[in-house]
Short mmCIF file of N, CA, C and O in Angstrom, two decimals:
data_model
loop_
_atom_site.label_atom_id
_atom_site.label_comp_id
_atom_site.label_asym_id
_atom_site.label_seq_id
_atom_site.Cartn_x
_atom_site.Cartn_y
_atom_site.Cartn_z
N MET A 1 6.11 5.34 25.41
CA MET A 1 5.53 4.17 24.78
C MET A 1 6.60 3.45 23.98
O MET A 1 7.38 4.05 23.31
N ILE A 2 6.52 2.14 24.03
CA ILE A 2 7.51 1.36 23.30
C ILE A 2 6.85 0.12 22.74
O ILE A 2 5.81 -0.29 23.18
N ILE A 3 7.51 -0.57 21.78
CA ILE A 3 6.89 -1.68 21.07
C ILE A 3 7.70 -2.97 21.12
O ILE A 3 8.86 -2.96 21.42
N ALA A 4 7.08 -4.11 20.76
CA ALA A 4 7.70 -5.43 20.88
C ALA A 4 8.45 -5.88 19.65
O ALA A 4 8.31 -5.31 18.60
N VAL A 5 9.26 -7.00 19.80
CA VAL A 5 10.17 -7.39 18.73
C VAL A 5 9.93 -8.75 18.11
O VAL A 5 9.66 -8.85 16.95
N SER A 6 10.06 -9.81 18.86
CA SER A 6 10.09 -11.15 18.29
C SER A 6 8.89 -11.44 17.42
O SER A 6 9.01 -12.06 16.37
N ALA A 7 7.72 -11.00 17.81
CA ALA A 7 6.53 -11.25 17.00
C ALA A 7 6.56 -10.46 15.71
O ALA A 7 5.83 -10.77 14.78
N PHE A 8 7.39 -9.44 15.64
CA PHE A 8 7.43 -8.59 14.47
C PHE A 8 8.66 -8.80 13.61
O PHE A 8 8.85 -8.11 12.64
N THR A 9 9.47 -9.73 13.97
CA THR A 9 10.63 -10.03 13.16
C THR A 9 10.19 -10.85 11.96
O THR A 9 9.50 -11.83 12.10
N GLN A 10 10.54 -10.40 10.80
CA GLN A 10 10.16 -11.07 9.57
C GLN A 10 10.90 -12.39 9.43
O GLN A 10 12.06 -12.48 9.83
N PRO A 11 10.28 -13.42 8.86
CA PRO A 11 11.02 -14.66 8.61
C PRO A 11 12.25 -14.37 7.77
O PRO A 11 12.18 -13.65 6.78
N GLY A 12 13.38 -14.88 8.20
CA GLY A 12 14.63 -14.66 7.47
C GLY A 12 15.29 -13.34 7.77
O GLY A 12 16.38 -13.07 7.30
N GLN A 13 14.63 -12.49 8.55
CA GLN A 13 15.22 -11.19 8.91
C GLN A 13 16.12 -11.39 10.11
O GLN A 13 15.72 -11.96 11.11
N PRO A 14 17.34 -10.91 10.06
CA PRO A 14 18.24 -11.04 11.20
C PRO A 14 17.69 -10.32 12.43
O PRO A 14 17.11 -9.25 12.31
N GLN A 15 17.85 -10.92 13.60
CA GLN A 15 17.36 -10.34 14.84
C GLN A 15 17.97 -8.97 15.10
O GLN A 15 17.36 -8.14 15.73
N ASN A 16 19.20 -8.75 14.64
CA ASN A 16 19.88 -7.48 14.93
C ASN A 16 19.60 -6.41 13.87
O ASN A 16 20.15 -5.33 13.94
N GLU A 17 18.76 -6.69 12.88
CA GLU A 17 18.42 -5.69 11.87
C GLU A 17 17.58 -4.59 12.51
O GLU A 17 16.63 -4.86 13.24
N LYS A 18 17.93 -3.35 12.24
CA LYS A 18 17.25 -2.21 12.82
C LYS A 18 15.89 -1.98 12.17
O LYS A 18 15.74 -2.15 10.96
N PRO A 19 14.89 -1.57 12.96
CA PRO A 19 13.59 -1.22 12.40
C PRO A 19 13.73 -0.07 11.41
O PRO A 19 14.61 0.78 11.55
N LYS A 20 12.84 -0.05 10.43
CA LYS A 20 12.90 0.97 9.37
C LYS A 20 11.66 1.86 9.43
O LYS A 20 10.61 1.44 9.88
N ASN A 21 11.79 3.07 8.92
CA ASN A 21 10.71 4.02 8.75
C ASN A 21 10.08 4.45 10.08
O ASN A 21 8.87 4.64 10.16
N LEU A 22 10.89 4.62 11.10
CA LEU A 22 10.38 5.13 12.37
C LEU A 22 10.33 6.65 12.30
O LEU A 22 11.34 7.29 12.06
N LYS A 23 9.14 7.20 12.50
CA LYS A 23 8.98 8.65 12.40
C LYS A 23 8.63 9.30 13.73
O LYS A 23 8.83 10.50 13.89
N VAL A 24 8.12 8.54 14.68
CA VAL A 24 7.77 9.07 15.98
C VAL A 24 8.54 8.36 17.08
O VAL A 24 9.06 9.00 17.98
N LEU A 25 8.62 7.06 17.00
CA LEU A 25 9.39 6.29 17.99
C LEU A 25 10.88 6.53 17.77
O LEU A 25 11.30 6.85 16.66
N PRO A 26 11.67 6.38 18.82
CA PRO A 26 13.12 6.63 18.69
C PRO A 26 13.76 5.75 17.62
O PRO A 26 13.50 4.56 17.55
N LYS A 27 14.59 6.35 16.80
CA LYS A 27 15.25 5.62 15.71
C LYS A 27 16.22 4.56 16.24
O LYS A 27 16.51 3.59 15.55
N ASN A 28 16.68 4.72 17.47
CA ASN A 28 17.61 3.75 18.04
C ASN A 28 16.91 2.73 18.94
O ASN A 28 17.55 2.03 19.70
N ILE A 29 15.60 2.61 18.83
CA ILE A 29 14.84 1.67 19.65
C ILE A 29 15.28 0.25 19.31
O ILE A 29 15.53 -0.08 18.14
N SER A 30 15.41 -0.57 20.32
CA SER A 30 15.80 -1.96 20.07
C SER A 30 14.60 -2.74 19.56
O SER A 30 13.44 -2.34 19.76
N ASN A 31 14.87 -3.85 18.89
CA ASN A 31 13.78 -4.69 18.42
C ASN A 31 12.93 -5.16 19.59
O ASN A 31 11.70 -5.24 19.49
N GLU A 32 13.57 -5.46 20.71
CA GLU A 32 12.84 -5.92 21.90
C GLU A 32 11.88 -4.84 22.41
O GLU A 32 10.71 -5.12 22.71
N GLU A 33 12.36 -3.62 22.51
CA GLU A 33 11.52 -2.52 22.97
C GLU A 33 10.41 -2.23 21.96
O GLU A 33 9.28 -1.95 22.35
N LEU A 34 10.72 -2.27 20.68
CA LEU A 34 9.72 -2.05 19.65
C LEU A 34 8.60 -3.08 19.75
O LEU A 34 7.42 -2.75 19.66
N THR A 35 8.96 -4.31 19.98
CA THR A 35 7.96 -5.37 20.13
C THR A 35 7.09 -5.11 21.34
O THR A 35 5.86 -5.27 21.28
N LYS A 36 7.67 -4.67 22.45
CA LYS A 36 6.89 -4.35 23.64
C LYS A 36 5.88 -3.24 23.37
O LYS A 36 4.74 -3.30 23.79
N VAL A 37 6.31 -2.21 22.66
CA VAL A 37 5.43 -1.09 22.34
C VAL A 37 4.28 -1.57 21.45
O VAL A 37 3.11 -1.25 21.70
N MET A 38 4.60 -2.33 20.41
CA MET A 38 3.56 -2.82 19.51
C MET A 38 2.57 -3.73 20.22
O MET A 38 1.36 -3.64 20.01
N ARG A 39 3.06 -4.58 21.09
CA ARG A 39 2.15 -5.45 21.86
C ARG A 39 1.28 -4.61 22.78
O ARG A 39 0.13 -4.94 23.02
N GLY A 40 1.83 -3.52 23.27
CA GLY A 40 1.03 -2.59 24.08
C GLY A 40 -0.10 -1.99 23.26
O GLY A 40 -1.23 -1.87 23.73
N PHE A 41 0.20 -1.61 22.01
CA PHE A 41 -0.85 -1.09 21.13
C PHE A 41 -1.90 -2.16 20.86
O PHE A 41 -3.10 -1.89 20.87
N ASN A 42 -1.44 -3.38 20.58
CA ASN A 42 -2.36 -4.50 20.33
C ASN A 42 -3.34 -4.62 21.49
O ASN A 42 -4.56 -4.74 21.28
N ALA A 43 -2.83 -4.62 22.71
CA ALA A 43 -3.68 -4.80 23.89
C ALA A 43 -4.58 -3.58 24.13
O ALA A 43 -5.77 -3.73 24.42
N ALA A 44 -4.02 -2.39 24.01
CA ALA A 44 -4.77 -1.17 24.31
C ALA A 44 -5.93 -0.96 23.35
O ALA A 44 -6.97 -0.41 23.73
N LEU A 45 -5.76 -1.39 22.09
CA LEU A 45 -6.80 -1.19 21.09
C LEU A 45 -7.55 -2.47 20.74
O LEU A 45 -8.52 -2.43 19.98
N GLY A 46 -7.10 -3.60 21.26
CA GLY A 46 -7.76 -4.86 20.95
C GLY A 46 -7.68 -5.23 19.48
O GLY A 46 -8.63 -5.76 18.91
N VAL A 47 -6.55 -4.91 18.85
CA VAL A 47 -6.38 -5.16 17.41
C VAL A 47 -5.15 -6.02 17.16
O VAL A 47 -4.34 -6.24 18.06
N LYS A 48 -5.00 -6.46 15.93
CA LYS A 48 -3.81 -7.20 15.51
C LYS A 48 -2.97 -6.29 14.62
O LYS A 48 -3.38 -5.19 14.27
N CYS A 49 -1.82 -6.77 14.23
CA CYS A 49 -0.85 -5.98 13.47
C CYS A 49 -1.45 -5.37 12.19
O CYS A 49 -1.13 -4.24 11.83
N ASN A 50 -2.33 -6.14 11.52
CA ASN A 50 -2.86 -5.67 10.24
C ASN A 50 -3.83 -4.50 10.39
O ASN A 50 -4.28 -3.94 9.40
N TYR A 51 -4.13 -4.09 11.60
CA TYR A 51 -4.99 -2.93 11.79
C TYR A 51 -4.26 -1.66 11.32
O TYR A 51 -4.87 -0.80 10.70
N CYS A 52 -2.96 -1.58 11.59
CA CYS A 52 -2.17 -0.41 11.20
C CYS A 52 -1.15 -0.69 10.10
O CYS A 52 -0.75 0.22 9.39
N HIS A 53 -0.71 -1.95 10.00
CA HIS A 53 0.33 -2.29 9.04
C HIS A 53 -0.25 -2.92 7.78
O HIS A 53 -1.25 -3.63 7.84
N ALA A 54 0.40 -2.65 6.66
CA ALA A 54 -0.02 -3.16 5.36
C ALA A 54 0.60 -4.55 5.11
O ALA A 54 1.70 -4.83 5.58
N PRO A 55 -0.11 -5.38 4.34
CA PRO A 55 0.49 -6.67 3.98
C PRO A 55 1.64 -6.45 3.00
O PRO A 55 1.73 -5.41 2.34
N LYS A 56 2.50 -7.43 2.93
CA LYS A 56 3.59 -7.37 1.95
C LYS A 56 2.98 -7.29 0.56
O LYS A 56 2.01 -7.97 0.25
N SER A 57 3.58 -6.49 -0.29
CA SER A 57 3.03 -6.28 -1.64
C SER A 57 3.61 -7.24 -2.67
O SER A 57 3.14 -7.27 -3.80
N ASN A 58 4.60 -8.05 -2.27
CA ASN A 58 5.24 -8.94 -3.23
C ASN A 58 4.61 -10.33 -3.27
O ASN A 58 5.16 -11.25 -3.85
N GLY A 59 3.43 -10.48 -2.62
CA GLY A 59 2.74 -11.76 -2.64
C GLY A 59 3.14 -12.69 -1.51
O GLY A 59 2.51 -13.73 -1.31
N GLU A 60 4.18 -12.33 -0.77
CA GLU A 60 4.59 -13.15 0.37
C GLU A 60 3.60 -12.95 1.52
O GLU A 60 2.95 -11.91 1.62
N LYS A 61 3.53 -13.94 2.40
CA LYS A 61 2.71 -13.80 3.60
C LYS A 61 3.41 -12.86 4.56
O LYS A 61 4.62 -12.72 4.55
N GLY A 62 2.62 -12.22 5.41
CA GLY A 62 3.18 -11.37 6.45
C GLY A 62 2.94 -9.90 6.20
O GLY A 62 2.31 -9.50 5.21
N MET A 63 3.44 -9.10 7.12
CA MET A 63 3.23 -7.66 7.09
C MET A 63 4.50 -6.95 6.63
O MET A 63 5.60 -7.40 6.90
N ASP A 64 4.28 -5.85 5.94
CA ASP A 64 5.38 -4.95 5.57
C ASP A 64 5.38 -3.84 6.61
O ASP A 64 4.70 -2.82 6.45
N PHE A 65 6.08 -4.06 7.71
CA PHE A 65 6.02 -3.14 8.84
C PHE A 65 6.55 -1.74 8.51
O PHE A 65 6.13 -0.76 9.13
N ALA A 66 7.43 -1.62 7.54
CA ALA A 66 7.98 -0.31 7.18
C ALA A 66 7.06 0.49 6.27
O ALA A 66 7.16 1.71 6.19
N SER A 67 6.13 -0.17 5.62
CA SER A 67 5.24 0.49 4.66
C SER A 67 4.30 1.49 5.34
O SER A 67 3.83 1.26 6.45
N ASP A 68 3.99 2.56 4.62
CA ASP A 68 3.00 3.54 5.07
C ASP A 68 1.69 3.41 4.28
O ASP A 68 0.87 4.32 4.28
N ALA A 69 1.49 2.28 3.61
CA ALA A 69 0.32 2.10 2.75
C ALA A 69 -1.00 2.11 3.52
O ALA A 69 -2.03 2.50 2.98
N ASN A 70 -1.00 1.66 4.76
CA ASN A 70 -2.22 1.66 5.55
C ASN A 70 -2.34 3.02 6.25
O ASN A 70 -1.51 3.37 7.08
N PRO A 71 -3.40 3.81 5.93
CA PRO A 71 -3.52 5.15 6.52
C PRO A 71 -3.65 5.14 8.04
O PRO A 71 -3.35 6.14 8.70
N LYS A 72 -4.07 4.04 8.63
CA LYS A 72 -4.20 3.99 10.08
C LYS A 72 -2.84 4.09 10.77
O LYS A 72 -2.77 4.48 11.94
N LYS A 73 -1.78 3.77 10.07
CA LYS A 73 -0.45 3.90 10.65
C LYS A 73 -0.13 5.37 10.95
O LYS A 73 0.42 5.69 12.00
N ASN A 74 -0.50 6.26 10.05
CA ASN A 74 -0.27 7.68 10.29
C ASN A 74 -1.20 8.22 11.37
O ASN A 74 -0.82 9.12 12.12
N VAL A 75 -2.40 7.67 11.48
CA VAL A 75 -3.29 8.05 12.58
C VAL A 75 -2.64 7.66 13.90
O VAL A 75 -2.62 8.44 14.85
N ALA A 76 -2.07 6.46 13.95
CA ALA A 76 -1.39 6.00 15.16
C ALA A 76 -0.23 6.93 15.51
O ALA A 76 -0.04 7.28 16.68
N ARG A 77 0.53 7.36 14.52
CA ARG A 77 1.64 8.28 14.77
C ARG A 77 1.15 9.58 15.39
O ARG A 77 1.74 10.12 16.32
N GLU A 78 0.05 10.11 14.85
CA GLU A 78 -0.51 11.35 15.38
C GLU A 78 -1.02 11.16 16.80
O GLU A 78 -0.88 12.05 17.64
N MET A 79 -1.60 10.01 17.08
CA MET A 79 -2.09 9.72 18.43
C MET A 79 -0.92 9.62 19.42
O MET A 79 -1.02 10.07 20.55
N ILE A 80 0.18 9.02 18.98
CA ILE A 80 1.37 8.93 19.84
C ILE A 80 1.87 10.34 20.15
O ILE A 80 2.17 10.66 21.30
N LYS A 81 1.95 11.20 19.13
CA LYS A 81 2.42 12.57 19.35
C LYS A 81 1.48 13.32 20.29
O LYS A 81 1.93 14.05 21.18
N MET A 82 0.17 13.13 20.11
CA MET A 82 -0.81 13.79 20.97
C MET A 82 -0.62 13.35 22.42
O MET A 82 -0.58 14.18 23.33
N THR A 83 -0.48 12.05 22.63
CA THR A 83 -0.30 11.51 23.98
C THR A 83 0.98 12.05 24.61
O THR A 83 0.99 12.44 25.79
N GLN A 84 2.05 12.11 23.83
CA GLN A 84 3.31 12.64 24.35
C GLN A 84 3.17 14.10 24.76
O GLN A 84 3.67 14.51 25.82
N LYS A 85 2.47 14.90 23.95
CA LYS A 85 2.27 16.32 24.28
C LYS A 85 1.43 16.49 25.54
O LYS A 85 1.75 17.32 26.40
N ILE A 86 0.36 15.71 25.66
CA ILE A 86 -0.50 15.79 26.84
C ILE A 86 0.29 15.40 28.09
O ILE A 86 0.22 16.08 29.12
N ASN A 87 1.04 14.30 27.99
CA ASN A 87 1.83 13.87 29.14
C ASN A 87 2.86 14.92 29.54
O ASN A 87 3.05 15.20 30.73
N LYS A 88 3.54 15.50 28.56
CA LYS A 88 4.57 16.49 28.86
C LYS A 88 3.97 17.72 29.54
O LYS A 88 4.52 18.23 30.52
N LYS A 89 2.82 18.16 29.04
CA LYS A 89 2.22 19.39 29.55
C LYS A 89 1.48 19.18 30.88
O LYS A 89 1.54 20.04 31.77
N TYR A 90 0.75 18.07 31.01
CA TYR A 90 -0.15 17.94 32.15
C TYR A 90 0.17 16.81 33.13
O TYR A 90 -0.17 16.90 34.30
N PHE A 91 0.74 15.71 32.65
CA PHE A 91 0.81 14.53 33.50
C PHE A 91 2.21 14.04 33.82
O PHE A 91 2.35 13.16 34.64
N ASN A 92 3.21 14.54 33.19
CA ASN A 92 4.55 14.01 33.38
C ASN A 92 5.19 14.54 34.66
O ASN A 92 6.29 15.04 34.65
N LYS A 93 4.41 14.42 35.74
CA LYS A 93 4.87 14.91 37.04
C LYS A 93 4.70 13.79 38.05
O LYS A 93 3.80 12.98 37.97
N GLU A 94 5.58 13.79 39.03
CA GLU A 94 5.51 12.75 40.06
C GLU A 94 4.55 13.19 41.16
O GLU A 94 4.59 14.33 41.62
N HIS A 95 3.65 12.31 41.53
CA HIS A 95 2.70 12.54 42.62
C HIS A 95 2.79 11.37 43.57
O HIS A 95 2.59 10.23 43.18
N ASP A 96 3.08 11.66 44.82
CA ASP A 96 3.20 10.61 45.84
C ASP A 96 4.15 9.50 45.40
O ASP A 96 3.88 8.31 45.60
N GLY A 97 5.26 9.88 44.77
CA GLY A 97 6.26 8.90 44.37
C GLY A 97 5.91 8.11 43.12
O GLY A 97 6.62 7.20 42.74
N VAL A 98 4.79 8.46 42.45
CA VAL A 98 4.36 7.74 41.25
C VAL A 98 4.29 8.71 40.09
O VAL A 98 3.71 9.79 40.21
N LEU A 99 4.89 8.33 38.97
CA LEU A 99 4.83 9.16 37.77
C LEU A 99 3.49 8.92 37.10
O LEU A 99 3.16 7.80 36.71
N LYS A 100 2.68 9.95 37.01
CA LYS A 100 1.35 9.85 36.40
C LYS A 100 1.44 10.22 34.92
O LYS A 100 2.11 11.18 34.57
N ASN A 101 0.76 9.46 34.08
CA ASN A 101 0.67 9.81 32.67
C ASN A 101 -0.49 9.06 32.02
O ASN A 101 -1.11 8.22 32.65
N ILE A 102 -0.79 9.42 30.78
CA ILE A 102 -1.84 8.74 30.04
C ILE A 102 -1.19 7.87 28.97
O ILE A 102 -0.03 8.05 28.62
N SER A 103 -1.97 6.93 28.45
CA SER A 103 -1.50 6.05 27.39
C SER A 103 -2.67 5.75 26.48
O SER A 103 -3.79 6.21 26.71
N CYS A 104 -2.46 4.94 25.49
CA CYS A 104 -3.52 4.55 24.57
C CYS A 104 -4.70 3.93 25.34
O CYS A 104 -5.86 4.18 25.04
N GLU A 105 -4.35 3.12 26.33
CA GLU A 105 -5.35 2.42 27.14
C GLU A 105 -6.28 3.39 27.86
O GLU A 105 -7.45 3.08 28.09
N THR A 106 -5.80 4.57 28.20
CA THR A 106 -6.60 5.55 28.94
C THR A 106 -7.93 5.82 28.25
O THR A 106 -8.96 5.87 28.91
N CYS A 107 -7.91 5.97 26.95
CA CYS A 107 -9.13 6.27 26.20
C CYS A 107 -9.70 5.05 25.48
O CYS A 107 -10.91 4.89 25.38
N HIS A 108 -8.83 4.22 24.96
CA HIS A 108 -9.28 3.10 24.12
C HIS A 108 -9.83 1.92 24.93
O HIS A 108 -10.74 1.24 24.46
N ASN A 109 -9.27 1.66 26.08
CA ASN A 109 -9.76 0.57 26.94
C ASN A 109 -9.99 -0.73 26.18
O ASN A 109 -11.02 -1.38 26.33
N GLY A 110 -9.05 -1.10 25.32
CA GLY A 110 -9.14 -2.36 24.60
C GLY A 110 -10.02 -2.33 23.37
O GLY A 110 -10.31 -3.36 22.78
N ALA A 111 -10.46 -1.16 22.94
CA ALA A 111 -11.33 -1.03 21.76
C ALA A 111 -10.63 -0.17 20.71
O ALA A 111 -10.00 0.84 21.03
N ALA A 112 -10.78 -0.55 19.44
CA ALA A 112 -10.15 0.21 18.36
C ALA A 112 -10.65 1.65 18.32
O ALA A 112 -9.89 2.58 18.07
N LYS A 113 -11.93 1.84 18.58
CA LYS A 113 -12.50 3.18 18.62
C LYS A 113 -12.91 3.50 20.05
O LYS A 113 -13.72 2.77 20.62
N PRO A 114 -12.32 4.54 20.63
CA PRO A 114 -12.66 4.85 22.02
C PRO A 114 -14.11 5.30 22.15
O PRO A 114 -14.66 5.92 21.25
N LYS A 115 -14.69 4.95 23.29
CA LYS A 115 -16.05 5.42 23.55
C LYS A 115 -15.98 6.89 23.88
O LYS A 115 -15.05 7.35 24.55
N THR A 116 -16.95 7.64 23.40
CA THR A 116 -16.98 9.08 23.69
C THR A 116 -18.30 9.40 24.38
O THR A 116 -19.31 8.69 24.22
N LEU A 117 -18.28 10.45 25.15
CA LEU A 117 -19.49 10.91 25.81
C LEU A 117 -20.28 11.75 24.84
O LEU A 117 -19.74 12.60 24.14
N THR A 118 -21.56 11.50 24.76
CA THR A 118 -22.42 12.31 23.89
C THR A 118 -23.55 12.86 24.74
O THR A 118 -23.98 12.26 25.72
N LYS A 119 -24.05 14.00 24.35
CA LYS A 119 -25.17 14.63 25.08
C LYS A 119 -26.48 14.24 24.46
O LYS A 119 -26.63 13.92 23.36
#
């Protein structure tokens, strides 16, 4: 999984500035890849950036992407780790020339809360 860049670049922030506070995603991820991953999360969960990211605390408009103030950000990190473990153990194998794996979309299908089966 990877995330998008241009939409997440702060006004006045240099394009080549490295993302901060990455705990699950690769620390050397490019801004472009980070933006792709984040846009993937947006689409898979049908949410906007403020679902997981906290607003800037200094009164400026925009998001503080490095902040951990929004608890949903840590939930997202745990979900990424869970998906990676499942893929590594069960799905990260090639079948008929296609690499099979799961992603956020597998369960969320564009909804913030995935539908679950109940008896």
